[in-house]
Amino acid sequence: MVILIKNIYMFKKYYAHKATRCLQRFIIKHNISSESSNKVIEKEKIRNFSIVAHVDHGKSTLADRLLELTGVIKPGAEQSQVLDQLQVERERGITVKAVTASLNYTYENETYLLNLIDTPGHVDFSNEVVRSITACQGVILLVDANEGVQAQTVAVHSLAKRNNLTIIPTLNKVDLPRANPDRVKTQLNSLFHIEPETVLSVSAKKGWGVKELLEAVIKRIPPPPVSSDSHFRAHIIDTWHDKYRGVLCLAYIHSGNIQIGQSVRWMSDSKQQTVKYLALLRPKEEPIDEATAGQVVMVGCGPKGGGSVGDQLVSIEFPTTEINSSTTPVRHMVYAGVFSADKSQHTLLGEAIKKLALNDSAVSVKPDSSPALGQGWRVGFLGLLHLDVFTQRLLQEYKAEAILTAPSVPYKIKVKGAKLIKHYKGDEIIITNPLQLPDPHNIAEYYEPFVKGTIITPVEYIGAVTTLCIDRRGSPLPSSVVDENNTMMQFILPLSEIVVDFHDTLKSITAGFASFDYEDYGFHKSVLVRMDILLNGTLVEELSTIVHVSRLEYSARRLTEKLKEMIPRQMVQIAIQAVVSGKVYSRETIKAYRKDVTAKLYGGDVTRRKKLLKQQAEGKKKMRSVANIKIPRNTFIDVLKR
Ligand SMILES: Nc1nc2c(ncn2[C@@H]2O[C@H](COP(=O)(O)OP(=O)(O)OP(=O)(O)O)[C@@H](O)[C@H]2O)c(=O)[nH]1
């Protein structure tokens, strides 16, 4: 019965989609639409641009105004931040996924196709910005006129510069009483040499200056440098999974044209496929029959179709020798083990991870296993917020609950006799799980990942920020003046020292005024050891960590104390030991205890007693058993927090 209902539902959905397409084709064929949206547009009338900025400087609000101005949504529509479509984005009020909207705008009697990409601001989603920028010729660099230039402003500005994009510097929130556009223009000039007269001012909230900004996009950003006369070639900037249509891709067309029914092939595996779906995203899908060089369109090749971010889709005739892949591999900042909360959910979680990873190209997924948690996956993320958002999306979008082990940054080692070590090839190995670390005798050199951190702070906090960074093993680089009240400081910092709580500590010591961003600074030589945790003499693999020798005693003490707080007292005494190469660096003991939850009940109703025992049994289910010791599930991840 259930299968029958499901089939009827799928059948209806499939034909509803087909009917919409037929209707739209009819409209195009008979030129019923007054807009030129479905005609193949000449490249001079195309502008591909992105909005980039520091967190909360108003990108999504500005995108709303641009959608209103181009007639996509009605002014004053109930829903705000329309392009933040994920539940996690609405709940957290942050953008985590870049979204495209193709907009039509008539300027001086000519209709332009403007492809807008709204990007996230948080550093953990910077991969989305990098990915989006590959399809753009220009960016709106948005800066809050009250807060001024912040750390991510510096990062996105240099990214735009590196990609030779036209930058439209724009001040937002000029409606705020404390907005100080002149001060921010001075900052832009001193840091980026931007001339004050080229800076536009808007209030995304009130809609002030938005029309002028849109026209500046048309005037200042060049059309895409593409040719529609050669063979078809597009590169994929996003992918997602559709229940009925398989993998759908967002593609930027570099050359030629693409049509429904056309035969194409993927550069990665030369697989030949037929284009089944083609649409503009406005941001809702609008099916089209044909698209041309310079456009950003949705392409699908049916349920068996492929596609992954960075891959290229080309026409059958396209010469293979002409392709040069431009994608730079993602450097993952943290790795964690992901396991199903319940063994029966393993397959469901596996499917969910596969589908979500298709939509979140920044994660890397490899099989993993753990004695306490069973079969799972080792997943690489760009930071802890990324990890958090990924698990929340698994639950919200795929109803898959996951347990995560303590996250760890990747390390690199050079082994002495590579051939002597089982499973390892070559003499340099990237370690994503502390348990992979070979015997210290076999290791010639250790390397740990470093980042170049940029901090913009009011001058009165320079001392506190320096102390914090030095305490985290940072080395200072020369600083720059932002204006008379603010300075830009830079430090080379070990990634392991900033990944957990650096940002929160920085905010608290600067009364929330400092902002922080970082970029990869590669692996550098270090002195590291693997620290294991033993519970009553049994190794708990999930709690092993790699630490810098200068942090050894501190980390050992902190970890054992934290575990003492987190593991509930049990019927046996528990000895917690932090051990390095057989030597114990710290020890805590949890005394034996038998909890009788019904002890406080004197007589009374039997149902009350049963209820208490049931609650206790449910609590126990959430525990993981290691050497007969019950460890609460969240211990594995929470223990790392300072
Ligand atoms: N007063 C005022 N508030 C604004 C303006 N533009 C945006 N805001 C507010 O600033 C906050 C952040 O706006 P968003 O549009 O979510 O910022 P964002 O840059 O997209 O944020 P992330 O995607 O998380 O980086 C919201 O509360 C907006 O209402 C403006 O022009 N004036």
XYZ file of C-alpha atoms and ligand atoms in Angstrom, residues 51-65 80-81 84 89 92-97 118-122 142 144 152 171-177 202-208, ligand 1:
79
model
C 28.119 39.931 -3.340
C 31.027 39.420 -0.935
C 31.468 40.804 2.571
C 32.251 40.155 6.217
C 29.626 38.227 8.245
C 26.395 40.190 8.782
C 27.353 43.157 6.624
C 24.055 42.678 4.745
C 24.682 40.487 1.658
C 21.421 38.562 1.832
C 19.400 41.695 2.618
C 20.925 43.444 -0.406
C 20.148 40.373 -2.532
C 16.475 40.707 -1.438
C 16.400 44.324 -2.672
C 13.281 38.219 4.095
C 16.708 36.857 3.071
C 18.898 31.784 2.442
C 20.422 29.210 7.423
C 21.095 30.483 12.563
C 20.616 33.669 10.518
C 23.758 32.954 8.484
C 24.362 32.040 4.864
C 26.165 28.721 4.477
C 25.515 28.039 0.801
C 24.897 35.515 -2.849
C 27.816 34.096 -0.851
C 28.379 33.232 2.835
C 30.530 35.504 5.016
C 31.885 33.047 7.593
C 29.889 45.302 0.759
C 28.961 47.941 6.950
C 36.714 38.916 6.124
C 28.924 50.923 1.936
C 25.799 49.395 3.468
C 23.609 50.333 6.460
C 24.029 54.067 5.816
C 20.603 54.502 7.465
C 22.077 53.684 10.898
C 22.542 56.779 13.093
C 23.286 51.944 0.032
C 20.871 50.941 2.717
C 19.880 47.389 1.845
C 17.228 47.534 4.538
C 15.527 50.691 3.260
C 16.353 50.164 -0.423
C 18.322 53.432 -0.691
N 19.900 49.120 9.636
C 20.238 48.285 8.661
N 20.335 46.973 8.894
C 20.686 46.153 7.868
C 20.927 46.644 6.573
N 21.257 45.590 5.788
C 21.214 44.479 6.550
N 20.859 44.812 7.809
C 20.708 43.905 8.949
O 21.966 43.274 9.213
C 21.772 41.912 9.647
C 22.585 40.976 8.782
O 22.077 41.006 7.468
P 22.253 39.792 6.448
O 21.673 40.246 5.149
O 21.773 38.518 7.030
O 23.841 39.732 6.391
P 24.736 38.713 5.600
O 25.954 39.462 5.210
O 23.968 38.057 4.496
O 25.078 37.636 6.704
P 25.903 36.241 6.512
O 25.386 35.593 5.290
O 25.619 35.457 7.733
O 27.326 36.608 6.401
C 20.262 41.669 9.562
O 19.721 41.848 10.843
C 19.748 42.758 8.629
O 18.420 43.138 8.889
C 20.793 48.067 6.348
O 20.987 48.587 5.266
N 20.449 48.813 7.422
